[in-house]
Amino acid sequence: MNKKDTNNSATAIGAASPHVFTPLPYAENALEPIITAKTISFHYGKHHKGYVDNLNKLIAGTEYADLSLEKIITSTAERPERIAIFNNAAQTWNHTFYWNSLTPNGGGEPPAALMQKIEASFGSVDDCKKELANAAVSQFGSGWAWLVLDGGVLKVVKTANANIPMTMGFTPLLTIDVWEHAYYLDYQNRRVDYANAVLDELINWEFALQNAS
Ligand code: MN3
């Protein structure tokens, strides 16, 4: 971390700009053996940080400089001339959301209130997990698999690159990053094994329930 970065993060808490490189909600090795500390150190420390740094550089001195992250995302979506700002803003948001979608003691049974919604929308937790794994595996190239709320109904959607359900009118409940940088060091080309391991061992149903409430 260089001197400029240190200054940025020291003054950034709570401010719209510069945007904050949010702390990981657990230690880098907390998701082992499903996701190794080596993967997290690159994914969080290099990729996620890169999006935040790029965003702050891109918006400095522009009309976006004082906007919240969400406002930047919604006001640059579908605007080809703003694609770089959109991509870095959305990836900043997506990564913070992804870290919170995982937890060291995740997987297992969702809390009762979420279980009810899952059974109403998918039939069973296993069917919901199958749809999420299928979305993760079938996303061609880089992207994200999401559990979202659409009106009162839960759905699984996938998005390409930086795209984000909030611009599609959905409320995101949890996500799985399926960019190769999320799993390649640990799983190489076996995206399906990564997706299933995350769903079985790490997925944070409590976080999904908070977002659904
Ligand atoms: Mn990523």
JSON list of C-alpha atoms and ligand atoms in Angstrom, two decimals:
[
{"chain": "A", "resi": 1, "resn": "MET", "atom": "CA", "xyz": [0.00, 0.00, 0.00]},
{"chain": "A", "resi": 2, "resn": "ASN", "atom": "CA", "xyz": [1.49, 3.33, -1.00]},
{"chain": "A", "resi": 3, "resn": "LYS", "atom": "CA", "xyz": [1.24, 6.59, 0.88]},
{"chain": "A", "resi": 4, "resn": "LYS", "atom": "CA", "xyz": [-1.64, 7.94, -1.19]},
{"chain": "A", "resi": 5, "resn": "ASP", "atom": "CA", "xyz": [-3.73, 4.84, -0.50]},
{"chain": "A", "resi": 6, "resn": "THR", "atom": "CA", "xyz": [-3.11, 5.13, 3.21]},
{"chain": "A", "resi": 7, "resn": "ASN", "atom": "CA", "xyz": [-4.30, 8.71, 3.17]},
{"chain": "A", "resi": 8, "resn": "ASN", "atom": "CA", "xyz": [-7.37, 7.80, 1.17]},
{"chain": "A", "resi": 9, "resn": "SER", "atom": "CA", "xyz": [-8.51, 5.05, 3.48]},
{"chain": "A", "resi": 10, "resn": "ALA", "atom": "CA", "xyz": [-7.83, 7.14, 6.58]},
{"chain": "A", "resi": 11, "resn": "THR", "atom": "CA", "xyz": [-10.18, 9.90, 5.44]},
{"chain": "A", "resi": 12, "resn": "ALA", "atom": "CA", "xyz": [-12.73, 7.87, 3.53]},
{"chain": "A", "resi": 13, "resn": "ILE", "atom": "CA", "xyz": [-14.87, 6.23, 6.20]},
{"chain": "A", "resi": 14, "resn": "GLY", "atom": "CA", "xyz": [-18.50, 7.17, 5.64]},
{"chain": "A", "resi": 15, "resn": "ALA", "atom": "CA", "xyz": [-17.72, 9.54, 2.78]},
{"chain": "A", "resi": 16, "resn": "ALA", "atom": "CA", "xyz": [-19.14, 9.08, -0.72]},
{"chain": "A", "resi": 17, "resn": "SER", "atom": "CA", "xyz": [-15.76, 9.75, -2.27]},
{"chain": "A", "resi": 18, "resn": "PRO", "atom": "CA", "xyz": [-13.17, 8.42, -2.22]},
{"chain": "A", "resi": 19, "resn": "HIS", "atom": "CA", "xyz": [-14.90, 5.07, -2.01]},
{"chain": "A", "resi": 20, "resn": "VAL", "atom": "CA", "xyz": [-13.72, 2.71, 0.68]},
{"chain": "A", "resi": 21, "resn": "PHE", "atom": "CA", "xyz": [-11.94, -0.59, 0.19]},
{"chain": "A", "resi": 22, "resn": "THR", "atom": "CA", "xyz": [-14.25, -2.34, 2.65]},
{"chain": "A", "resi": 23, "resn": "PRO", "atom": "CA", "xyz": [-12.61, -4.70, 5.16]},
{"chain": "A", "resi": 24, "resn": "LEU", "atom": "CA", "xyz": [-13.09, -8.44, 4.65]},
{"chain": "A", "resi": 25, "resn": "PRO", "atom": "CA", "xyz": [-15.67, -9.68, 7.17]},
{"chain": "A", "resi": 26, "resn": "TYR", "atom": "CA", "xyz": [-13.26, -12.53, 8.20]},
{"chain": "A", "resi": 27, "resn": "ALA", "atom": "CA", "xyz": [-9.58, -13.46, 8.03]},
{"chain": "A", "resi": 28, "resn": "GLU", "atom": "CA", "xyz": [-8.09, -14.32, 4.62]},
{"chain": "A", "resi": 29, "resn": "ASN", "atom": "CA", "xyz": [-7.72, -17.97, 5.66]},
{"chain": "A", "resi": 30, "resn": "ALA", "atom": "CA", "xyz": [-11.18, -18.26, 7.25]},
{"chain": "A", "resi": 31, "resn": "LEU", "atom": "CA", "xyz": [-12.81, -19.91, 4.22]},
{"chain": "A", "resi": 32, "resn": "GLU", "atom": "CA", "xyz": [-10.20, -22.68, 3.88]},
{"chain": "A", "resi": 33, "resn": "PRO", "atom": "CA", "xyz": [-10.17, -25.33, 2.59]},
{"chain": "A", "resi": 34, "resn": "ILE", "atom": "CA", "xyz": [-13.06, -24.33, 0.28]},
{"chain": "A", "resi": 35, "resn": "ILE", "atom": "CA", "xyz": [-11.42, -21.05, -0.75]},
{"chain": "A", "resi": 36, "resn": "THR", "atom": "CA", "xyz": [-7.75, -20.71, 0.17]},
{"chain": "A", "resi": 37, "resn": "ALA", "atom": "CA", "xyz": [-6.01, -17.70, 1.68]},
{"chain": "A", "resi": 38, "resn": "LYS", "atom": "CA", "xyz": [-3.96, -17.52, -1.52]},
{"chain": "A", "resi": 39, "resn": "THR", "atom": "CA", "xyz": [-7.10, -17.05, -3.63]},
{"chain": "A", "resi": 40, "resn": "ILE", "atom": "CA", "xyz": [-8.50, -14.47, -1.19]},
{"chain": "A", "resi": 41, "resn": "SER", "atom": "CA", "xyz": [-5.22, -12.57, -1.04]},
{"chain": "A", "resi": 42, "resn": "PHE", "atom": "CA", "xyz": [-5.32, -12.02, -4.81]},
{"chain": "A", "resi": 43, "resn": "HIS", "atom": "CA", "xyz": [-9.08, -11.75, -5.17]},
{"chain": "A", "resi": 44, "resn": "TYR", "atom": "CA", "xyz": [-9.57, -9.29, -2.30]},
{"chain": "A", "resi": 45, "resn": "GLY", "atom": "CA", "xyz": [-6.14, -7.70, -2.09]},
{"chain": "A", "resi": 46, "resn": "LYS", "atom": "CA", "xyz": [-5.56, -7.19, -5.82]},
{"chain": "A", "resi": 47, "resn": "HIS", "atom": "CA", "xyz": [-8.79, -7.54, -7.82]},
{"chain": "A", "resi": 48, "resn": "HIS", "atom": "CA", "xyz": [-11.28, -5.97, -5.41]},
{"chain": "A", "resi": 49, "resn": "LYS", "atom": "CA", "xyz": [-8.80, -3.26, -4.39]},
{"chain": "A", "resi": 50, "resn": "GLY", "atom": "CA", "xyz": [-8.10, -2.56, -8.06]},
{"chain": "A", "resi": 51, "resn": "TYR", "atom": "CA", "xyz": [-11.77, -1.84, -8.75]},
{"chain": "A", "resi": 52, "resn": "VAL", "atom": "CA", "xyz": [-11.97, 0.58, -5.81]},
{"chain": "A", "resi": 53, "resn": "ASP", "atom": "CA", "xyz": [-8.74, 2.37, -6.79]},
{"chain": "A", "resi": 54, "resn": "ASN", "atom": "CA", "xyz": [-9.83, 2.63, -10.45]},
{"chain": "A", "resi": 55, "resn": "LEU", "atom": "CA", "xyz": [-13.25, 3.93, -9.46]},
{"chain": "A", "resi": 56, "resn": "ASN", "atom": "CA", "xyz": [-11.76, 6.65, -7.28]},
{"chain": "A", "resi": 57, "resn": "LYS", "atom": "CA", "xyz": [-9.40, 7.71, -10.08]},
{"chain": "A", "resi": 58, "resn": "LEU", "atom": "CA", "xyz": [-12.15, 7.68, -12.72]},
{"chain": "A", "resi": 59, "resn": "ILE", "atom": "CA", "xyz": [-14.64, 9.79, -10.76]},
{"chain": "A", "resi": 60, "resn": "ALA", "atom": "CA", "xyz": [-12.22, 12.35, -9.27]},
{"chain": "A", "resi": 61, "resn": "GLY", "atom": "CA", "xyz": [-13.35, 15.81, -10.36]},
{"chain": "A", "resi": 62, "resn": "THR", "atom": "CA", "xyz": [-16.43, 14.51, -12.24]},
{"chain": "A", "resi": 63, "resn": "GLU", "atom": "CA", "xyz": [-20.16, 14.82, -11.52]},
{"chain": "A", "resi": 64, "resn": "TYR", "atom": "CA", "xyz": [-19.92, 11.37, -9.89]},
{"chain": "A", "resi": 65, "resn": "ALA", "atom": "CA", "xyz": [-17.35, 12.37, -7.28]},
{"chain": "A", "resi": 66, "resn": "ASP", "atom": "CA", "xyz": [-19.83, 13.01, -4.48]},
{"chain": "A", "resi": 67, "resn": "LEU", "atom": "CA", "xyz": [-22.42, 10.35, -5.29]},
{"chain": "A", "resi": 68, "resn": "SER", "atom": "CA", "xyz": [-22.97, 7.18, -3.28]},
{"chain": "A", "resi": 69, "resn": "LEU", "atom": "CA", "xyz": [-21.78, 3.94, -4.86]},
{"chain": "A", "resi": 70, "resn": "GLU", "atom": "CA", "xyz": [-25.37, 2.83, -5.55]},
{"chain": "A", "resi": 71, "resn": "LYS", "atom": "CA", "xyz": [-26.19, 6.16, -7.20]},
{"chain": "A", "resi": 72, "resn": "ILE", "atom": "CA", "xyz": [-23.09, 5.94, -9.40]},
{"chain": "A", "resi": 73, "resn": "ILE", "atom": "CA", "xyz": [-24.11, 2.43, -10.49]},
{"chain": "A", "resi": 74, "resn": "THR", "atom": "CA", "xyz": [-27.71, 3.32, -11.32]},
{"chain": "A", "resi": 75, "resn": "SER", "atom": "CA", "xyz": [-26.78, 6.55, -13.11]},
{"chain": "A", "resi": 76, "resn": "THR", "atom": "CA", "xyz": [-24.07, 4.97, -15.31]},
{"chain": "A", "resi": 77, "resn": "ALA", "atom": "CA", "xyz": [-25.85, 1.69, -16.17]},
{"chain": "A", "resi": 78, "resn": "GLU", "atom": "CA", "xyz": [-26.76, 1.38, -19.86]},
{"chain": "A", "resi": 79, "resn": "ARG", "atom": "CA", "xyz": [-24.58, 4.38, -20.75]},
{"chain": "A", "resi": 80, "resn": "PRO", "atom": "CA", "xyz": [-21.82, 3.12, -23.06]},
{"chain": "A", "resi": 81, "resn": "GLU", "atom": "CA", "xyz": [-19.78, 6.32, -22.61]},
{"chain": "A", "resi": 82, "resn": "ARG", "atom": "CA", "xyz": [-19.68, 5.68, -18.84]},
{"chain": "A", "resi": 83, "resn": "ILE", "atom": "CA", "xyz": [-18.89, 1.96, -19.05]},
{"chain": "A", "resi": 84, "resn": "ALA", "atom": "CA", "xyz": [-15.53, 2.21, -17.23]},
{"chain": "A", "resi": 85, "resn": "ILE", "atom": "CA", "xyz": [-17.08, 4.01, -14.27]},
{"chain": "A", "resi": 86, "resn": "PHE", "atom": "CA", "xyz": [-20.02, 1.60, -14.24]},
{"chain": "A", "resi": 87, "resn": "ASN", "atom": "CA", "xyz": [-17.78, -1.47, -14.38]},
{"chain": "A", "resi": 88, "resn": "ASN", "atom": "CA", "xyz": [-15.53, -0.37, -11.53]},
{"chain": "A", "resi": 89, "resn": "ALA", "atom": "CA", "xyz": [-18.41, 0.91, -9.37]},
{"chain": "A", "resi": 90, "resn": "ALA", "atom": "CA", "xyz": [-20.46, -2.24, -9.88]},
{"chain": "A", "resi": 91, "resn": "GLN", "atom": "CA", "xyz": [-17.46, -4.49, -9.25]},
{"chain": "A", "resi": 92, "resn": "THR", "atom": "CA", "xyz": [-16.71, -2.55, -6.05]},
{"chain": "A", "resi": 93, "resn": "TRP", "atom": "CA", "xyz": [-20.29, -3.16, -4.89]},
{"chain": "A", "resi": 94, "resn": "ASN", "atom": "CA", "xyz": [-20.43, -6.77, -6.13]},
{"chain": "A", "resi": 95, "resn": "HIS", "atom": "CA", "xyz": [-17.27, -7.79, -4.29]},
{"chain": "A", "resi": 96, "resn": "THR", "atom": "CA", "xyz": [-18.34, -6.37, -0.93]},
{"chain": "A", "resi": 97, "resn": "PHE", "atom": "CA", "xyz": [-21.65, -8.20, -1.43]},
{"chain": "A", "resi": 98, "resn": "TYR", "atom": "CA", "xyz": [-19.86, -11.43, -2.38]},
{"chain": "A", "resi": 99, "resn": "TRP", "atom": "CA", "xyz": [-17.61, -11.43, 0.71]},
{"chain": "A", "resi": 100, "resn": "ASN", "atom": "CA", "xyz": [-20.73, -11.05, 2.84]},
{"chain": "A", "resi": 101, "resn": "SER", "atom": "CA", "xyz": [-22.50, -13.82, 0.92]},
{"chain": "A", "resi": 102, "resn": "LEU", "atom": "CA", "xyz": [-19.88, -16.24, 2.30]},
{"chain": "A", "resi": 103, "resn": "THR", "atom": "CA", "xyz": [-19.16, -17.16, 5.91]},
{"chain": "A", "resi": 104, "resn": "PRO", "atom": "CA", "xyz": [-16.78, -19.69, 7.50]},
{"chain": "A", "resi": 105, "resn": "ASN", "atom": "CA", "xyz": [-19.68, -21.66, 9.01]},
{"chain": "A", "resi": 106, "resn": "GLY", "atom": "CA", "xyz": [-22.04, -21.29, 6.10]},
{"chain": "A", "resi": 107, "resn": "GLY", "atom": "CA", "xyz": [-24.13, -23.75, 4.12]},
{"chain": "A", "resi": 108, "resn": "GLY", "atom": "CA", "xyz": [-26.54, -26.00, 5.99]},
{"chain": "A", "resi": 109, "resn": "GLU", "atom": "CA", "xyz": [-30.16, -25.11, 6.60]},
{"chain": "A", "resi": 110, "resn": "PRO", "atom": "CA", "xyz": [-31.37, -21.57, 5.98]},
{"chain": "A", "resi": 111, "resn": "PRO", "atom": "CA", "xyz": [-33.13, -19.83, 8.88]},
{"chain": "A", "resi": 112, "resn": "ALA", "atom": "CA", "xyz": [-36.87, -20.65, 9.05]},
{"chain": "A", "resi": 113, "resn": "ALA", "atom": "CA", "xyz": [-38.11, -17.36, 7.58]},
{"chain": "A", "resi": 114, "resn": "LEU", "atom": "CA", "xyz": [-35.89, -17.77, 4.53]},
{"chain": "A", "resi": 115, "resn": "MET", "atom": "CA", "xyz": [-36.60, -21.51, 4.28]},
{"chain": "A", "resi": 116, "resn": "GLN", "atom": "CA", "xyz": [-40.30, -20.69, 3.89]},
{"chain": "A", "resi": 117, "resn": "LYS", "atom": "CA", "xyz": [-39.59, -18.32, 0.98]},
{"chain": "A", "resi": 118, "resn": "ILE", "atom": "CA", "xyz": [-37.19, -20.81, -0.64]},
{"chain": "A", "resi": 119, "resn": "GLU", "atom": "CA", "xyz": [-39.71, -23.65, -0.43]},
{"chain": "A", "resi": 120, "resn": "ALA", "atom": "CA", "xyz": [-42.47, -21.43, -1.82]},
{"chain": "A", "resi": 121, "resn": "SER", "atom": "CA", "xyz": [-40.31, -20.34, -4.77]},
{"chain": "A", "resi": 122, "resn": "PHE", "atom": "CA", "xyz": [-38.17, -23.42, -5.56]},
{"chain": "A", "resi": 123, "resn": "GLY", "atom": "CA", "xyz": [-39.81, -26.37, -3.77]},
{"chain": "A", "resi": 124, "resn": "SER", "atom": "CA", "xyz": [-36.79, -27.16, -1.60]},
{"chain": "A", "resi": 125, "resn": "VAL", "atom": "CA", "xyz": [-33.40, -25.82, -0.52]},
{"chain": "A", "resi": 126, "resn": "ASP", "atom": "CA", "xyz": [-31.73, -28.47, -2.71]},
{"chain": "A", "resi": 127, "resn": "ASP", "atom": "CA", "xyz": [-33.65, -27.23, -5.76]},
{"chain": "A", "resi": 128, "resn": "CYS", "atom": "CA", "xyz": [-32.64, -23.65, -4.95]},
{"chain": "A", "resi": 129, "resn": "LYS", "atom": "CA", "xyz": [-28.99, -24.71, -4.64]},
{"chain": "A", "resi": 130, "resn": "LYS", "atom": "CA", "xyz": [-29.21, -26.66, -7.90]},
{"chain": "A", "resi": 131, "resn": "GLU", "atom": "CA", "xyz": [-30.51, -23.57, -9.71]},
{"chain": "A", "resi": 132, "resn": "LEU", "atom": "CA", "xyz": [-27.75, -21.44, -8.22]},
{"chain": "A", "resi": 133, "resn": "ALA", "atom": "CA", "xyz": [-25.07, -23.97, -9.20]},
{"chain": "A", "resi": 134, "resn": "ASN", "atom": "CA", "xyz": [-26.55, -24.23, -12.68]},
{"chain": "A", "resi": 135, "resn": "ALA", "atom": "CA", "xyz": [-26.51, -20.44, -13.07]},
{"chain": "A", "resi": 136, "resn": "ALA", "atom": "CA", "xyz": [-22.90, -20.35, -11.84]},
{"chain": "A", "resi": 137, "resn": "VAL", "atom": "CA", "xyz": [-21.79, -23.05, -14.28]},
{"chain": "A", "resi": 138, "resn": "SER", "atom": "CA", "xyz": [-23.82, -21.90, -17.30]},
{"chain": "A", "resi": 139, "resn": "GLN", "atom": "CA", "xyz": [-22.76, -18.25, -17.15]},
{"chain": "A", "resi": 140, "resn": "PHE", "atom": "CA", "xyz": [-20.56, -18.06, -20.26]},
{"chain": "A", "resi": 141, "resn": "GLY", "atom": "CA", "xyz": [-17.34, -16.27, -19.41]},
{"chain": "A", "resi": 142, "resn": "SER", "atom": "CA", "xyz": [-17.05, -13.93, -16.44]},
{"chain": "A", "resi": 143, "resn": "GLY", "atom": "CA", "xyz": [-19.98, -13.01, -14.27]},
{"chain": "A", "resi": 144, "resn": "TRP", "atom": "CA", "xyz": [-22.10, -13.67, -11.23]},
{"chain": "A", "resi": 145, "resn": "ALA", "atom": "CA", "xyz": [-24.86, -16.03, -10.04]},
{"chain": "A", "resi": 146, "resn": "TRP", "atom": "CA", "xyz": [-27.45, -14.39, -7.78]},
{"chain": "A", "resi": 147, "resn": "LEU", "atom": "CA", "xyz": [-30.35, -15.25, -5.52]},
{"chain": "A", "resi": 148, "resn": "VAL", "atom": "CA", "xyz": [-32.72, -12.30, -5.87]},
{"chain": "A", "resi": 149, "resn": "LEU", "atom": "CA", "xyz": [-36.12, -11.16, -4.72]},
{"chain": "A", "resi": 150, "resn": "ASP", "atom": "CA", "xyz": [-38.50, -10.18, -7.53]},
{"chain": "A", "resi": 151, "resn": "GLY", "atom": "CA", "xyz": [-41.63, -8.79, -5.91]},
{"chain": "A", "resi": 152, "resn": "GLY", "atom": "CA", "xyz": [-42.31, -11.43, -3.26]},
{"chain": "A", "resi": 153, "resn": "VAL", "atom": "CA", "xyz": [-40.75, -14.27, -5.23]},
{"chain": "A", "resi": 154, "resn": "LEU", "atom": "CA", "xyz": [-37.21, -15.62, -5.00]},
{"chain": "A", "resi": 155, "resn": "LYS", "atom": "CA", "xyz": [-35.41, -16.18, -8.27]},
{"chain": "A", "resi": 156, "resn": "VAL", "atom": "CA", "xyz": [-31.97, -17.18, -9.50]},
{"chain": "A", "resi": 157, "resn": "VAL", "atom": "CA", "xyz": [-30.40, -14.94, -12.14]},
{"chain": "A", "resi": 158, "resn": "LYS", "atom": "CA", "xyz": [-26.97, -14.72, -13.69]},
{"chain": "A", "resi": 159, "resn": "THR", "atom": "CA", "xyz": [-25.21, -11.60, -14.92]},
{"chain": "A", "resi": 160, "resn": "ALA", "atom": "CA", "xyz": [-22.20, -11.11, -17.20]},
{"chain": "A", "resi": 161, "resn": "ASN", "atom": "CA", "xyz": [-19.06, -9.18, -16.29]},
{"chain": "A", "resi": 162, "resn": "ALA", "atom": "CA", "xyz": [-19.91, -6.44, -13.76]},
{"chain": "A", "resi": 163, "resn": "ASN", "atom": "CA", "xyz": [-23.67, -6.46, -14.28]},
{"chain": "A", "resi": 164, "resn": "ILE", "atom": "CA", "xyz": [-25.77, -6.24, -11.20]},
{"chain": "A", "resi": 165, "resn": "PRO", "atom": "CA", "xyz": [-29.41, -7.17, -10.39]},
{"chain": "A", "resi": 166, "resn": "MET", "atom": "CA", "xyz": [-30.27, -3.77, -8.88]},
{"chain": "A", "resi": 167, "resn": "THR", "atom": "CA", "xyz": [-30.30, -2.25, -12.39]},
{"chain": "A", "resi": 168, "resn": "MET", "atom": "CA", "xyz": [-32.77, -4.98, -13.45]},
{"chain": "A", "resi": 169, "resn": "GLY", "atom": "CA", "xyz": [-35.28, -4.15, -10.71]},
{"chain": "A", "resi": 170, "resn": "PHE", "atom": "CA", "xyz": [-34.38, -7.11, -8.47]},
{"chain": "A", "resi": 171, "resn": "THR", "atom": "CA", "xyz": [-33.26, -7.08, -4.84]},
{"chain": "A", "resi": 172, "resn": "PRO", "atom": "CA", "xyz": [-30.06, -9.16, -4.55]},
{"chain": "A", "resi": 173, "resn": "LEU", "atom": "CA", "xyz": [-29.96, -11.56, -1.58]},
{"chain": "A", "resi": 174, "resn": "LEU", "atom": "CA", "xyz": [-26.65, -13.29, -2.20]},
{"chain": "A", "resi": 175, "resn": "THR", "atom": "CA", "xyz": [-24.14, -13.87, -4.95]},
{"chain": "A", "resi": 176, "resn": "ILE", "atom": "CA", "xyz": [-21.42, -16.23, -6.18]},
{"chain": "A", "resi": 177, "resn": "ASP", "atom": "CA", "xyz": [-18.53, -14.69, -8.13]},
{"chain": "A", "resi": 178, "resn": "VAL", "atom": "CA", "xyz": [-17.84, -16.90, -11.15]},
{"chain": "A", "resi": 179, "resn": "TRP", "atom": "CA", "xyz": [-14.99, -14.89, -12.66]},
{"chain": "A", "resi": 180, "resn": "GLU", "atom": "CA", "xyz": [-12.04, -17.26, -13.03]},
{"chain": "A", "resi": 181, "resn": "HIS", "atom": "CA", "xyz": [-10.06, -15.19, -10.49]},
{"chain": "A", "resi": 182, "resn": "ALA", "atom": "CA", "xyz": [-12.56, -16.37, -7.84]},
{"chain": "A", "resi": 183, "resn": "TYR", "atom": "CA", "xyz": [-11.68, -20.06, -8.16]},
{"chain": "A", "resi": 184, "resn": "TYR", "atom": "CA", "xyz": [-8.89, -20.79, -10.63]},
{"chain": "A", "resi": 185, "resn": "LEU", "atom": "CA", "xyz": [-6.03, -21.14, -8.14]},
{"chain": "A", "resi": 186, "resn": "ASP", "atom": "CA", "xyz": [-8.06, -23.64, -6.10]},
{"chain": "A", "resi": 187, "resn": "TYR", "atom": "CA", "xyz": [-10.23, -25.40, -8.70]},
{"chain": "A", "resi": 188, "resn": "GLN", "atom": "CA", "xyz": [-8.65, -24.60, -12.10]},
{"chain": "A", "resi": 189, "resn": "ASN", "atom": "CA", "xyz": [-11.38, -25.24, -14.71]},
{"chain": "A", "resi": 190, "resn": "ARG", "atom": "CA", "xyz": [-13.74, -27.01, -12.28]},
{"chain": "A", "resi": 191, "resn": "ARG", "atom": "CA", "xyz": [-16.19, -24.16, -11.74]},
{"chain": "A", "resi": 192, "resn": "VAL", "atom": "CA", "xyz": [-18.92, -26.66, -10.83]},
{"chain": "A", "resi": 193, "resn": "ASP", "atom": "CA", "xyz": [-16.86, -27.98, -7.88]},
{"chain": "A", "resi": 194, "resn": "TYR", "atom": "CA", "xyz": [-16.24, -24.43, -6.63]},
{"chain": "A", "resi": 195, "resn": "ALA", "atom": "CA", "xyz": [-19.94, -23.52, -6.92]},
{"chain": "A", "resi": 196, "resn": "ASN", "atom": "CA", "xyz": [-21.13, -26.65, -5.13]},
{"chain": "A", "resi": 197, "resn": "ALA", "atom": "CA", "xyz": [-18.52, -26.36, -2.37]},
{"chain": "A", "resi": 198, "resn": "VAL", "atom": "CA", "xyz": [-19.48, -22.73, -1.78]},
{"chain": "A", "resi": 199, "resn": "LEU", "atom": "CA", "xyz": [-23.17, -23.63, -1.64]},
{"chain": "A", "resi": 200, "resn": "ASP", "atom": "CA", "xyz": [-22.61, -26.59, 0.70]},
{"chain": "A", "resi": 201, "resn": "GLU", "atom": "CA", "xyz": [-20.03, -25.07, 3.05]},
{"chain": "A", "resi": 202, "resn": "LEU", "atom": "CA", "xyz": [-19.87, -21.28, 2.84]},
{"chain": "A", "resi": 203, "resn": "ILE", "atom": "CA", "xyz": [-23.09, -19.73, 1.65]},
{"chain": "A", "resi": 204, "resn": "ASN", "atom": "CA", "xyz": [-24.43, -17.21, 4.15]},
{"chain": "A", "resi": 205, "resn": "TRP", "atom": "CA", "xyz": [-28.18, -17.75, 4.39]},
{"chain": "A", "resi": 206, "resn": "GLU", "atom": "CA", "xyz": [-28.40, -15.29, 7.30]},
{"chain": "A", "resi": 207, "resn": "PHE", "atom": "CA", "xyz": [-27.09, -12.55, 5.05]},
{"chain": "A", "resi": 208, "resn": "ALA", "atom": "CA", "xyz": [-29.66, -13.49, 2.38]},
{"chain": "A", "resi": 209, "resn": "LEU", "atom": "CA", "xyz": [-32.43, -13.28, 4.97]},
{"chain": "A", "resi": 210, "resn": "GLN", "atom": "CA", "xyz": [-31.26, -9.82, 6.13]},
{"chain": "A", "resi": 211, "resn": "ASN", "atom": "CA", "xyz": [-31.38, -8.62, 2.53]},
{"chain": "A", "resi": 212, "resn": "ALA", "atom": "CA", "xyz": [-34.86, -10.12, 2.04]},
{"chain": "A", "resi": 213, "resn": "SER", "atom": "CA", "xyz": [-36.33, -8.43, 5.11]},
{"chain": "B", "resi": 1, "resn": "MN3", "atom": "MN", "xyz": [-14.15, -11.20, -8.33]}
]
